[in-house]
mmCIF file of C-alpha atoms and ligand atoms in Angstrom:
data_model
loop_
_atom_site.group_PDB
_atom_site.id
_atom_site.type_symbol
_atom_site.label_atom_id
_atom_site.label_comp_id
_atom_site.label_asym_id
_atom_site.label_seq_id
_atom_site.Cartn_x
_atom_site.Cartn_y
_atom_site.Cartn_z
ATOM 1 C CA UNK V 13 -128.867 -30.245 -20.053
ATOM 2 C CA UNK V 14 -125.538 -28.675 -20.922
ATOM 3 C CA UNK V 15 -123.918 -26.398 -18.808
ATOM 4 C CA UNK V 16 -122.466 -23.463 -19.647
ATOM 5 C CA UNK V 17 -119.025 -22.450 -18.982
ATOM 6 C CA UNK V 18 -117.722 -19.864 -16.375
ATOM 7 C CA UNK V 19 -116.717 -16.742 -18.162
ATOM 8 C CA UNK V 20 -113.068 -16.300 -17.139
ATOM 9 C CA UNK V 21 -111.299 -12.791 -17.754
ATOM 10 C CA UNK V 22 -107.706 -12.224 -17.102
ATOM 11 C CA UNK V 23 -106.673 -8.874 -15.825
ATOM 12 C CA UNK V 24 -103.130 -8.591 -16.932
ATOM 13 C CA UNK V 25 -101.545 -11.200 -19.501
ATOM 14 C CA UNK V 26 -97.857 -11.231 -18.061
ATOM 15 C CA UNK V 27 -95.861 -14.191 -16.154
ATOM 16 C CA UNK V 28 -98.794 -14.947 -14.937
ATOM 17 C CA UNK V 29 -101.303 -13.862 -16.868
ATOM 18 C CA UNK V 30 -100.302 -15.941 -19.550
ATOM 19 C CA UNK V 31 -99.900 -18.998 -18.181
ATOM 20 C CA UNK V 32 -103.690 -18.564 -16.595
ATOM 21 C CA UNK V 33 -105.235 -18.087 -19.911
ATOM 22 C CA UNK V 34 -103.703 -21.105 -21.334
ATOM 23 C CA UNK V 35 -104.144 -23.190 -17.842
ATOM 24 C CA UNK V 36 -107.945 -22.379 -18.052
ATOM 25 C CA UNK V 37 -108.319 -23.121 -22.042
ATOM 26 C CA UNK V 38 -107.463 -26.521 -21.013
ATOM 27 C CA UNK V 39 -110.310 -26.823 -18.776
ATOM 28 C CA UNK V 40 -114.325 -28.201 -20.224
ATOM 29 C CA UNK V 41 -116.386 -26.134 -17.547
ATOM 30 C CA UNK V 42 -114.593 -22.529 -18.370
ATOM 31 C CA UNK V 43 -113.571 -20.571 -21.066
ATOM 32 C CA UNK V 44 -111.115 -17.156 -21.213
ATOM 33 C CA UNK V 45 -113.412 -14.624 -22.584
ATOM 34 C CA UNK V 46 -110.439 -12.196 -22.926
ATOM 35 C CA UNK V 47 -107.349 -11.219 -21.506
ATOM 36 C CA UNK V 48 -105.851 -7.803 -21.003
ATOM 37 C CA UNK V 49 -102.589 -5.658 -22.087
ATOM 38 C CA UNK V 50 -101.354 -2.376 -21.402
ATOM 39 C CA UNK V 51 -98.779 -2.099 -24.353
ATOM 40 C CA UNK V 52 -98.686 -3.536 -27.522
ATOM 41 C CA UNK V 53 -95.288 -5.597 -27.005
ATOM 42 C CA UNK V 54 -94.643 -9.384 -27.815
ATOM 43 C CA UNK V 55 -96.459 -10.866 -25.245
ATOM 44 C CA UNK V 56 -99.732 -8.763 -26.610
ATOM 45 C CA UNK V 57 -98.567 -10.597 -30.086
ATOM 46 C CA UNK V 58 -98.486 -13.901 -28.806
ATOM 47 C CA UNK V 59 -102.270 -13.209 -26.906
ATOM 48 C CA UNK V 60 -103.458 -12.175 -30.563
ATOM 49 C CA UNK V 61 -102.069 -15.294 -32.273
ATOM 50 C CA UNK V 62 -103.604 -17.857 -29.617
ATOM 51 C CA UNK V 63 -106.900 -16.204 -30.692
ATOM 52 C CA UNK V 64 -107.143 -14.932 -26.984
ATOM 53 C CA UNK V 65 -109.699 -11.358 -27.338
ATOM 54 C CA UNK V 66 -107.279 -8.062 -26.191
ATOM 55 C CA UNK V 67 -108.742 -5.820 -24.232
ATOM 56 C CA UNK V 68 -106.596 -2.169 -23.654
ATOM 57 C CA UNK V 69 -107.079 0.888 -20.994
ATOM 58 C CA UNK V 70 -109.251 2.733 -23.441
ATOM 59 C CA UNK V 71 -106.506 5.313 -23.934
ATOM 60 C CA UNK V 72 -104.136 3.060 -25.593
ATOM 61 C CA UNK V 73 -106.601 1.645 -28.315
ATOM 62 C CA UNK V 74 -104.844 3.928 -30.713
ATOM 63 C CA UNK V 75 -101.755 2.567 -29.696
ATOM 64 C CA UNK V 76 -102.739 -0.945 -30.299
ATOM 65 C CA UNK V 77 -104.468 -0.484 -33.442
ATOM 66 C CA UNK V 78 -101.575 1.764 -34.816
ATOM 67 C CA UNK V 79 -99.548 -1.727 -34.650
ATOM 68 C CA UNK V 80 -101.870 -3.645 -36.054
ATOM 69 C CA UNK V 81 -104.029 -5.222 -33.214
ATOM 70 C CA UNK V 82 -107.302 -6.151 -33.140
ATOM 71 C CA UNK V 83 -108.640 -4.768 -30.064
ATOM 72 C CA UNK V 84 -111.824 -6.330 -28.666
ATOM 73 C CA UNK V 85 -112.661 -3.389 -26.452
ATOM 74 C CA UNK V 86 -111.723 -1.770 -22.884
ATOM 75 C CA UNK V 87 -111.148 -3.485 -19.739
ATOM 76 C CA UNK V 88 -114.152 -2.224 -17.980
ATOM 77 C CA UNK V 89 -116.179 -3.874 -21.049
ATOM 78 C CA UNK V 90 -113.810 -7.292 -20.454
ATOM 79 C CA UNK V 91 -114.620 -7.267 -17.069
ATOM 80 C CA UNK V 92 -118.127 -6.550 -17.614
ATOM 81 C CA UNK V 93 -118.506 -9.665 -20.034
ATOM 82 C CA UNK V 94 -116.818 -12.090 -17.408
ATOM 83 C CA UNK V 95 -118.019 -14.438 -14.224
ATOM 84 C CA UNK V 96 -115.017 -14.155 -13.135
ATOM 85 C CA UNK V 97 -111.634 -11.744 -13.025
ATOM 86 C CA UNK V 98 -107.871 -13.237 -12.581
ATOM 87 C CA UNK V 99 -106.222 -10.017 -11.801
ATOM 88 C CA UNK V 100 -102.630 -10.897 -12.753
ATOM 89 C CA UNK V 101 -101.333 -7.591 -12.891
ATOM 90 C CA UNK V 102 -98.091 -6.531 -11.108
ATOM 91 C CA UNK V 103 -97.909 -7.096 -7.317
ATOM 92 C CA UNK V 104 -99.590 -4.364 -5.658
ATOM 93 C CA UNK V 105 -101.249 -2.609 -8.800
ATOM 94 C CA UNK V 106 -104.165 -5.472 -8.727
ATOM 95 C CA UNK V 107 -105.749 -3.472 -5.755
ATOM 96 C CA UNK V 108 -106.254 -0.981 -7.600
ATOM 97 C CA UNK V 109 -108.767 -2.888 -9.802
ATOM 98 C CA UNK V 110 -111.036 -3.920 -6.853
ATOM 99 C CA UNK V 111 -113.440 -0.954 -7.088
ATOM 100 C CA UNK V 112 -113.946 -1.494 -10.745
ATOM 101 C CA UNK V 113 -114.816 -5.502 -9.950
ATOM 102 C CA UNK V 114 -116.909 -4.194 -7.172
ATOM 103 C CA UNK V 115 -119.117 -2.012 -9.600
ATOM 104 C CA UNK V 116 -119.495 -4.442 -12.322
ATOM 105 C CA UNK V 117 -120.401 -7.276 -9.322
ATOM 106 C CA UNK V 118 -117.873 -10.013 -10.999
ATOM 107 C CA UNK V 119 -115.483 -12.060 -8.637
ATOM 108 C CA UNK V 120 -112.259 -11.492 -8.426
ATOM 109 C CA UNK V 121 -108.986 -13.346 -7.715
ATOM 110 C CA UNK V 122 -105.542 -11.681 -6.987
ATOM 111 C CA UNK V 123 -102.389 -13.059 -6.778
ATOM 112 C CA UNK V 124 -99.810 -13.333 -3.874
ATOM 113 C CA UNK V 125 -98.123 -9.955 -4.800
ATOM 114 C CA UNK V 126 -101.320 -8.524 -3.151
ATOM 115 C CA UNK V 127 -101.194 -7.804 0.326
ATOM 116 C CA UNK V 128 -103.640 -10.397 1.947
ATOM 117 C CA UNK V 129 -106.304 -7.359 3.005
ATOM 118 C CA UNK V 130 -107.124 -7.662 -0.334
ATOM 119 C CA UNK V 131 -109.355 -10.189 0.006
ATOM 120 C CA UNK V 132 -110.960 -11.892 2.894
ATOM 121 C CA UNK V 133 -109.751 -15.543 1.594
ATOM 122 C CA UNK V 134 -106.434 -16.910 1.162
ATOM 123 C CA UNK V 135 -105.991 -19.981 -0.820
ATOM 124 C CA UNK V 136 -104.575 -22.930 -1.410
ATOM 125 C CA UNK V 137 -106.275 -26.128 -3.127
ATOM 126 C CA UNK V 138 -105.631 -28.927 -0.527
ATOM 127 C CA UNK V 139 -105.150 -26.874 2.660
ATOM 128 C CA UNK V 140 -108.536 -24.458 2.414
ATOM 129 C CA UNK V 141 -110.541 -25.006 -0.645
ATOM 130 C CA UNK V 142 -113.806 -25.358 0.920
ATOM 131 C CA UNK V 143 -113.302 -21.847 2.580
ATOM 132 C CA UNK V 144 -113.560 -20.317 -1.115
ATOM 133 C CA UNK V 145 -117.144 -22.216 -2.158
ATOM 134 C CA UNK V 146 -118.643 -19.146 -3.608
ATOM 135 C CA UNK V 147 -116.699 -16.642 -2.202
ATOM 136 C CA UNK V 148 -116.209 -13.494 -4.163
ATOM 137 C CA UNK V 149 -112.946 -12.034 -3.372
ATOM 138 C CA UNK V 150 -109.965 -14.780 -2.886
ATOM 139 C CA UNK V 151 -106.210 -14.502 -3.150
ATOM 140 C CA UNK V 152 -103.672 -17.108 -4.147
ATOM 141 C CA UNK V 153 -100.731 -16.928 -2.039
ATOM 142 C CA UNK V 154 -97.407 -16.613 -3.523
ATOM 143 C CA UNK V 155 -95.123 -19.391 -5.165
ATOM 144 C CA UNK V 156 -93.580 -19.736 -2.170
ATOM 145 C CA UNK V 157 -96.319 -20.070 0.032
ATOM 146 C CA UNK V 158 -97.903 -22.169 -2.001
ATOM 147 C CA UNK V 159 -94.809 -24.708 -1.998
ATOM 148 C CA UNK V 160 -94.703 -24.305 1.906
ATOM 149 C CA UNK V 161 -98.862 -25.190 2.427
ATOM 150 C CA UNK V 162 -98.322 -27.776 -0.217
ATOM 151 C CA UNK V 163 -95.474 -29.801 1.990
ATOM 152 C CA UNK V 164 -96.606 -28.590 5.566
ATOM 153 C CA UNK V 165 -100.621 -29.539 5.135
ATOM 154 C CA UNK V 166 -100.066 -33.237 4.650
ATOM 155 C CA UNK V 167 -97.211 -33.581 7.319
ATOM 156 C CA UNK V 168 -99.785 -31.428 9.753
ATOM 157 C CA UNK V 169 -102.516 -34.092 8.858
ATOM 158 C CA UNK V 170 -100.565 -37.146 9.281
ATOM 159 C CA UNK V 171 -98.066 -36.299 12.061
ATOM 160 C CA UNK V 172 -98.831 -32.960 13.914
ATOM 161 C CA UNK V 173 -96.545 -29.869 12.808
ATOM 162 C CA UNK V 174 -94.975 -28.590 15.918
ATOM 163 C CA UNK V 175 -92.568 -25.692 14.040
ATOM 164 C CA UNK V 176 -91.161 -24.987 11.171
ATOM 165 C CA UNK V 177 -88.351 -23.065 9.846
ATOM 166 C CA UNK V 178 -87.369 -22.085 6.612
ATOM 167 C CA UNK V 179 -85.118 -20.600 4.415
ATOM 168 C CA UNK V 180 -85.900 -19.746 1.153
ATOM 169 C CA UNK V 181 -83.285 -19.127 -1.682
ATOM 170 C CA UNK V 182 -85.281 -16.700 -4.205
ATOM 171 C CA UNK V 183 -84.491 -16.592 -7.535
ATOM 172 C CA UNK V 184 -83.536 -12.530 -8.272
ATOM 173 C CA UNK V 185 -86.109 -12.311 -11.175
ATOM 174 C CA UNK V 186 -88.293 -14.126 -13.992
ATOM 175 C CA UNK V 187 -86.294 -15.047 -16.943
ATOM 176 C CA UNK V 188 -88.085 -11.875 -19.230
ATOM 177 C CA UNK V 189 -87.608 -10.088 -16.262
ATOM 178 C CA UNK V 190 -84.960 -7.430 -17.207
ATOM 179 C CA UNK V 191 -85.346 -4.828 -14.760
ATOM 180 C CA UNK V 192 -84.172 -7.270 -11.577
ATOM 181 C CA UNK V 193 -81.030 -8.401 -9.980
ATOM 182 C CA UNK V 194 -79.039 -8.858 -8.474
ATOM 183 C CA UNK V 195 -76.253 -9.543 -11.306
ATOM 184 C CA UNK V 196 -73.699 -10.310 -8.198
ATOM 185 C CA UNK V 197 -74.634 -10.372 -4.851
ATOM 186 C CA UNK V 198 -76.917 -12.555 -2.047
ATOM 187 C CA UNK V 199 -79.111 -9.940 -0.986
ATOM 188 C CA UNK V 200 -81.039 -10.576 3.126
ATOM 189 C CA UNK V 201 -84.591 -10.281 1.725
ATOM 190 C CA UNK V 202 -85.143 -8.543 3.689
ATOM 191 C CA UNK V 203 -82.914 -7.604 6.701
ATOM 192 C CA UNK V 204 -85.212 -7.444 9.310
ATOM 193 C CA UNK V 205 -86.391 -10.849 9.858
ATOM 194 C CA UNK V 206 -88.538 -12.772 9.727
ATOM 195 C CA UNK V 207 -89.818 -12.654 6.163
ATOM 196 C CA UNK V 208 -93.450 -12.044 4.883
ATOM 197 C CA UNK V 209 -93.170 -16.028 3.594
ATOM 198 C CA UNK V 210 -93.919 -17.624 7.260
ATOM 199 C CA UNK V 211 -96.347 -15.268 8.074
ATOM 200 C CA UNK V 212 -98.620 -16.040 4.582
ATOM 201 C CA UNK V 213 -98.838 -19.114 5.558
ATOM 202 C CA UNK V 214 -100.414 -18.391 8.698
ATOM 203 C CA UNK V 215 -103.114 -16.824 6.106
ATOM 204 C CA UNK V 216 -104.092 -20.308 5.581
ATOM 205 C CA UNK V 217 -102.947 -22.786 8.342
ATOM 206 C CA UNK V 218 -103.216 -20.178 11.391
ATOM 207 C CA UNK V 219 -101.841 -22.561 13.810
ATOM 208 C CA UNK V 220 -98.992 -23.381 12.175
ATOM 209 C CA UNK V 221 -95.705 -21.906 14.194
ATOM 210 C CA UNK V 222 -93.513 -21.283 11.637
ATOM 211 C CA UNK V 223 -90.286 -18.518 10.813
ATOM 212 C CA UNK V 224 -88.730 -17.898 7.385
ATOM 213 C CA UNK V 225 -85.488 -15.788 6.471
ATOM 214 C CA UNK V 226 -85.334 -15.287 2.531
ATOM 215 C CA UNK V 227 -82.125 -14.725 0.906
ATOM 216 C CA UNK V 228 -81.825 -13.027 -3.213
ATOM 217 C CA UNK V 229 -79.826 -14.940 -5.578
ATOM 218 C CA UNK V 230 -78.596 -13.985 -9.154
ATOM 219 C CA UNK V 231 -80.479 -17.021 -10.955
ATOM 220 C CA UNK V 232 -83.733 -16.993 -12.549
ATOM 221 C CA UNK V 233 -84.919 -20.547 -12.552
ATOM 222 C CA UNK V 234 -86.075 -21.242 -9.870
ATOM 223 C CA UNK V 235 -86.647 -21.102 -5.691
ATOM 224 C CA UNK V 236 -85.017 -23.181 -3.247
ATOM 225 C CA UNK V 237 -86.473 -23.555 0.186
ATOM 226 C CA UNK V 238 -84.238 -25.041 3.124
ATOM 227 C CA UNK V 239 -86.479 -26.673 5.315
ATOM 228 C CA UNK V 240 -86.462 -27.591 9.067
ATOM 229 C CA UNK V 241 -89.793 -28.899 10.707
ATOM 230 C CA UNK V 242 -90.288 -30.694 14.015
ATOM 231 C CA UNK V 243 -93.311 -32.892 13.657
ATOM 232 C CA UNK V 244 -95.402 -34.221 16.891
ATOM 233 C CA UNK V 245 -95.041 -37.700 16.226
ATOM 234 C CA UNK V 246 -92.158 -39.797 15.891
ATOM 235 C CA UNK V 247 -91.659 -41.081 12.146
ATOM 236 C CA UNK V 248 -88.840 -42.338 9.735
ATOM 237 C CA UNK V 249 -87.547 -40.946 6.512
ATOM 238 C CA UNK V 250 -89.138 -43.389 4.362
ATOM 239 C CA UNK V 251 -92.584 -42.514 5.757
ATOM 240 C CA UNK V 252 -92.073 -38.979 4.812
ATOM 241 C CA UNK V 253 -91.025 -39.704 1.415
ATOM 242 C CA UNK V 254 -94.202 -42.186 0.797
ATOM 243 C CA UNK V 255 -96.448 -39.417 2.380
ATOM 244 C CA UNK V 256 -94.758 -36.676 0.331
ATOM 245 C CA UNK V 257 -94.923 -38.609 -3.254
ATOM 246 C CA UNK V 258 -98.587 -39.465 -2.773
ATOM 247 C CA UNK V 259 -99.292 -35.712 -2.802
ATOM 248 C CA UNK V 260 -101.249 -34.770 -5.891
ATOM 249 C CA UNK V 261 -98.798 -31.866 -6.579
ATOM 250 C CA UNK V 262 -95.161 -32.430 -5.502
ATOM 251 C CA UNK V 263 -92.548 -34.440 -7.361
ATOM 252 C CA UNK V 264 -90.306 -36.452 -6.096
ATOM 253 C CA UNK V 265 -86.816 -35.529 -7.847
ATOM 254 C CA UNK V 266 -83.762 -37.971 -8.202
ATOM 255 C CA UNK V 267 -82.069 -39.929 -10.962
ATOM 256 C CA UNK V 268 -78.742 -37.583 -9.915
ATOM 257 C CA UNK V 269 -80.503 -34.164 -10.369
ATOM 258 C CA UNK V 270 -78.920 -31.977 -7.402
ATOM 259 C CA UNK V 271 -79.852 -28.000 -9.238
ATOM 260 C CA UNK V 272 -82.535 -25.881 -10.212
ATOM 261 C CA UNK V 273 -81.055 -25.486 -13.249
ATOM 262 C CA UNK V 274 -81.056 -29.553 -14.212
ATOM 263 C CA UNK V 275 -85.343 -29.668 -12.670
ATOM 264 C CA UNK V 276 -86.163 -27.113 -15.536
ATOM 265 C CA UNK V 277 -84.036 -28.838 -18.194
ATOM 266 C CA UNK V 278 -85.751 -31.860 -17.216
ATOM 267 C CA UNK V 279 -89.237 -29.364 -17.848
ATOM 268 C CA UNK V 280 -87.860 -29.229 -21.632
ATOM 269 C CA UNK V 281 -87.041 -33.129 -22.073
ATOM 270 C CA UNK V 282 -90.465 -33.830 -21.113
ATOM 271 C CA UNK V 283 -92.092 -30.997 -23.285
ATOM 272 C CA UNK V 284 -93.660 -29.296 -20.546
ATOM 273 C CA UNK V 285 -94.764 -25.928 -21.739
ATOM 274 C CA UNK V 286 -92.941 -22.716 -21.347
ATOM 275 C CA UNK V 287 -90.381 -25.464 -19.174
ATOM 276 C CA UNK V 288 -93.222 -25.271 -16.748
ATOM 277 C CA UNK V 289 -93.073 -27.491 -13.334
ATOM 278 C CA UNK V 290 -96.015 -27.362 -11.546
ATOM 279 C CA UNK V 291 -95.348 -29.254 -8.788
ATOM 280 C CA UNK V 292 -93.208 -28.627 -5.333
ATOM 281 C CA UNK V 293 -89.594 -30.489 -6.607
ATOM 282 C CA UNK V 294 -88.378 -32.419 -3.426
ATOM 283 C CA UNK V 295 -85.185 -33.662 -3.384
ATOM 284 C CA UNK V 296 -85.855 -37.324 -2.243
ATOM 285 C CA UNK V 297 -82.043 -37.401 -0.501
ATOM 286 C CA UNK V 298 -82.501 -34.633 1.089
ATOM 287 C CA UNK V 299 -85.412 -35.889 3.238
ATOM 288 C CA UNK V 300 -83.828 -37.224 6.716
ATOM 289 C CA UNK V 301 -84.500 -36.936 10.095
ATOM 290 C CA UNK V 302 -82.136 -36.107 12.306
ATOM 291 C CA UNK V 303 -82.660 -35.687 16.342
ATOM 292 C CA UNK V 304 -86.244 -36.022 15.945
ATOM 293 C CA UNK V 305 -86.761 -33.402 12.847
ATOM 294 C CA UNK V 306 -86.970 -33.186 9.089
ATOM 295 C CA UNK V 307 -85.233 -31.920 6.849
ATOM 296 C CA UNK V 308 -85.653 -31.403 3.065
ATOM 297 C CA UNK V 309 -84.452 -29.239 0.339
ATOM 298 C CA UNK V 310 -87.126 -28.194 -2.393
ATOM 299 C CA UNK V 311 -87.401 -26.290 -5.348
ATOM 300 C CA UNK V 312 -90.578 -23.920 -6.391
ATOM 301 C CA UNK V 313 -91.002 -22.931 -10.266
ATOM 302 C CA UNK V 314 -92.003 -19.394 -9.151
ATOM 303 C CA UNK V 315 -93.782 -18.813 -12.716
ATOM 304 C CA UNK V 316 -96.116 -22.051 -12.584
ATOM 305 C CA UNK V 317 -97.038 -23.246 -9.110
ATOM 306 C CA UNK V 318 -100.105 -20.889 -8.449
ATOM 307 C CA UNK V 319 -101.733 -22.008 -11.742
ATOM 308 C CA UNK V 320 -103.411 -24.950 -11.367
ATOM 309 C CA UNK V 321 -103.898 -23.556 -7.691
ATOM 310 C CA UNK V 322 -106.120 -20.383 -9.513
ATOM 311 C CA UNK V 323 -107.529 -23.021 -11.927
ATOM 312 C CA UNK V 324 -108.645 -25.009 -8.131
ATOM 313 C CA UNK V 325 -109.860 -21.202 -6.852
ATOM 314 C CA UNK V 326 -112.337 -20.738 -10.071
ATOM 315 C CA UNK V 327 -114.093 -23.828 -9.494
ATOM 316 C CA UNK V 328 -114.410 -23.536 -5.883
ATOM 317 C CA UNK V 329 -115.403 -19.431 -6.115
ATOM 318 C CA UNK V 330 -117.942 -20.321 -8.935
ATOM 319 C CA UNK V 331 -119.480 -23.580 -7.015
ATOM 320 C CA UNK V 332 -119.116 -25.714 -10.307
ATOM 321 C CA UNK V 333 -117.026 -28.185 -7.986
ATOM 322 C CA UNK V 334 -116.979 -28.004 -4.091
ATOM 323 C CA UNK V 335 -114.749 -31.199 -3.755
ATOM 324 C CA UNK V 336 -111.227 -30.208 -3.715
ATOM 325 C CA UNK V 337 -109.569 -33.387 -4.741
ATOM 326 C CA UNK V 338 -112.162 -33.759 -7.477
ATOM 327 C CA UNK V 339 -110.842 -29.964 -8.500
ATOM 328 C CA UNK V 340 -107.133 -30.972 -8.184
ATOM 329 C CA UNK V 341 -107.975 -34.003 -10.017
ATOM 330 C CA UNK V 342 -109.261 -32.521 -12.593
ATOM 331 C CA UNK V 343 -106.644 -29.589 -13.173
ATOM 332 C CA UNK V 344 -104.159 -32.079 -13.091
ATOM 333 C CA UNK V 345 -105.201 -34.100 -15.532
ATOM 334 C CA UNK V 346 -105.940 -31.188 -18.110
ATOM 335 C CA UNK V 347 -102.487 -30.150 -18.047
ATOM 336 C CA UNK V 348 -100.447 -33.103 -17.595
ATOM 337 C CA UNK V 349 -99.767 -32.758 -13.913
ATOM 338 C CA UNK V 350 -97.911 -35.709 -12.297
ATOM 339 C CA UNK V 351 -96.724 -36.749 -15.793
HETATM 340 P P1 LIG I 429 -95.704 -9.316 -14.834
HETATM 341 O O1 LIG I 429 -95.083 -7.988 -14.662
HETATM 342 O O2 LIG I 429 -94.947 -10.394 -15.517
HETATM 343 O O3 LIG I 429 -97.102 -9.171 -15.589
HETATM 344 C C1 LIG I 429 -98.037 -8.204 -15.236
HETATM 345 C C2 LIG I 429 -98.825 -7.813 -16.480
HETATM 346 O O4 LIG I 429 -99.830 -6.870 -16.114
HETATM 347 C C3 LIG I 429 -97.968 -7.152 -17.547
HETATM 348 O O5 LIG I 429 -98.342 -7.685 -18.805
HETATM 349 C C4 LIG I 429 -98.334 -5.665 -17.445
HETATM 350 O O6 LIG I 429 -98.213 -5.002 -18.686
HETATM 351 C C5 LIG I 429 -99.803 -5.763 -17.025
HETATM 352 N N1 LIG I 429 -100.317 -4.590 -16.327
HETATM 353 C C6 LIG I 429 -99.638 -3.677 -15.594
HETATM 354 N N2 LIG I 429 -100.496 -2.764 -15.076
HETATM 355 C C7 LIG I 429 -101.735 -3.112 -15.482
HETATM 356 C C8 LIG I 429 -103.035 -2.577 -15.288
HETATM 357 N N3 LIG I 429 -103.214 -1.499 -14.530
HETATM 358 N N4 LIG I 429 -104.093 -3.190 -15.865
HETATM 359 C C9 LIG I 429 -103.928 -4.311 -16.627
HETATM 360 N N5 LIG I 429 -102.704 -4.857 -16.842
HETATM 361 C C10 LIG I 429 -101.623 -4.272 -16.285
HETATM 362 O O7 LIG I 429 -96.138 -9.766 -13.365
HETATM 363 P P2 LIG I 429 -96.296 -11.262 -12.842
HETATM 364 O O8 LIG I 429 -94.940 -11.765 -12.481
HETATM 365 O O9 LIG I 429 -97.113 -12.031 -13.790
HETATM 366 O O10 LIG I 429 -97.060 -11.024 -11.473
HETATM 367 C C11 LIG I 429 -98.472 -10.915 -11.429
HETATM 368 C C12 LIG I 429 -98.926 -11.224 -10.017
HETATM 369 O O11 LIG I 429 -98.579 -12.587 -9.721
HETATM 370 C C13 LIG I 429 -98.258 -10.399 -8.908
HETATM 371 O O12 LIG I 429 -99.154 -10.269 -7.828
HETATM 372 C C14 LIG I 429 -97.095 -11.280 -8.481
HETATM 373 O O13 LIG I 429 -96.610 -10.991 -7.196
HETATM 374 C C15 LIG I 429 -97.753 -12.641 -8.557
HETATM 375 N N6 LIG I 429 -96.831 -13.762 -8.702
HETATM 376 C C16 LIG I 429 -95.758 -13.688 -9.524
HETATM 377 C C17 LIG I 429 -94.904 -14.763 -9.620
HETATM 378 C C18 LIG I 429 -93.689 -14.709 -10.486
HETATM 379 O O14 LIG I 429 -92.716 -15.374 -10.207
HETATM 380 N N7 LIG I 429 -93.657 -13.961 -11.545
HETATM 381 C C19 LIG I 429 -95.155 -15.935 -8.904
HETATM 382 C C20 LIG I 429 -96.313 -16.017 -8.116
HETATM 383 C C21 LIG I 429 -97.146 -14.908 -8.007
#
């Protein structure tokens, strides 16, 4: 018998939201059934000519169709027609979507802009999949924490993670981001420390004592995290670097790459889309130990991380796969993770 695919909505076709859509067109066992815009701008053009359905507030159909849209219908009726909701809209606007999810009884995952009331999972493919097996309500922790769980699960598993600090070097905004800064400046991110960053991932790996100070930069590629961690067990460089590299999503990065800005040119020599890098970027000379603790330096593609992470969160919310490395797998391979 064939199955049939899990309805996927998304709620917000922005950074995000775009790269969701695409991420889950990849995928045999679910299909995008629309996605939404608020304004007809270029991004709302590019939805139209991948074929993706638009779906407006209800107010703005005019608006649309005065430009020359096609509009499928409102976002209640999107959200109405889906399984499942990926509420990509701007951090702290997606709660106000969760009555409307509520009423229509369709699941719902937000993104790590969302405070993490918002939903009583937090998520992250290898660290806590199995938590989200038919849940309705998850969240996918930010970029950042989702670089963090990706490199502190596997050291907790194989060595014991007695602390861990970090600082993380944000980037000041998204490339089509042109509302953020700062032009020139390092901006404390905040002040008052520590920053939200250690905390989230305490959302997922509760045990874990970890601190993080975040700092604002005027780039827009990329994050780079500073990384301290005292392990339990004594181990060497090289082990780290095997354990690290055998992770399904972090790359290794050498061959005299020492920037942010060189990792995403190497995104467009290998025809990755959008200059998308998935995975956690390690610097493999960076990793030493020194007095008994590790150190690394890694970069986070803020834009592309949490997607095959919310691809990972469908499967496990919708039950179609309840083994998370079968999931990964999977994701992976559909969009050329690894490669
Ligand atoms: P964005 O501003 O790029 O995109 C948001 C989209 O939602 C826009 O197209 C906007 O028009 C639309 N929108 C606004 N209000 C809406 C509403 N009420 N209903 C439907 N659509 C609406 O934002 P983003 O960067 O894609 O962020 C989305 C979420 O992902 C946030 O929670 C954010 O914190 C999180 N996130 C962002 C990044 C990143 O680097 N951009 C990384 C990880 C997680």
């Amino acid at each position: 018998m064939k199955m049939s695919k899990i309805k996927v909505a998304v709620n917000g076709y922005g950074t995000i939201g775009k790269r969701v859509a695409d991420a889950v067109a990849l995928q045999d066992d679910m299909e995008i059934i629309g996605v939404s815009k608020t304004r007809p701008n270029f991004e709302a053009r590019t939805a139209a000519l991948k074929k993706y359905d638009l779906y407006v507030p209800g107010e703005n159909t005019d608006a649309f169709k005065k430009e020359g849209f096609d509009v499928a219908g409102t976002i209640e009726e999107m959200v109405k027609a889906a399984d499942i909701v990926v509420d990509c809209t701007p951090g702290k606007v997606g709660i106000s979507n969760k009555a409307l999810y509520e009423k229509e009884g369709v699941k719902a995952i937000w993104q790590g802009g969302e405070s993490k009331d918002i939903a009583p999972i937090s998520f992250n493919a290898e660290a806590n999949y199995e938590t989200a097996i038919g849940a309705d309500y998850v969240r996918v922790v930010s970029c950042n924490t989702t670089g963090l769980c990706r490199v502190i699960y596997p050291l907790d598993q194989a060595y014991g993670v007695e602390k861990v600090r970090v600082t993380i070097v944000r980037r000041g905004g998204d490339p089509g981001d042109i509302k953020n800064g700062p032009i020139d400046a390092l901006v404390a991110d905040p002040v008052k420390l520590p920053s939200h960053h250690g905390p989230d991932v305490n959302s997922i790996m509760p045990h874990i004592n970890i601190t993080s100070a975040a700092i604002k930069a005027p780039t827009t590629f990329m994050h780079l995290h500073v990384l301290n961690i005292k392990l339990k067990k004594d181990c060497t460089a090289a082990e780290i670097k095997s354990l690290l590299a055998s992770r399904p999503r972090i790359r290794m990065i050498a061959d005299g790459i020492s920037s942010t800005a060189e990792i995403i040119e190497l995104g467009r020599d290998i025809g990755r889309p959008r200059n998308d890098i998935w995975e956690n970027c390690i610097f493999e000379d960076s990793v030493s130990i020194d007095d008994g603790e590790l150190y690394l330096f890694q970069a986070i593609h803020q834009e592309s991380d949490v997607i095959p992470e919310t691809i990972d969160a469908i499967r496990a919310m919708t039950g179609i796969e309840k083994d998370n490395k079968k999931s990964i797998e999977k994701t992976n391979k559909s969009m050329g993770i690894g490669i």
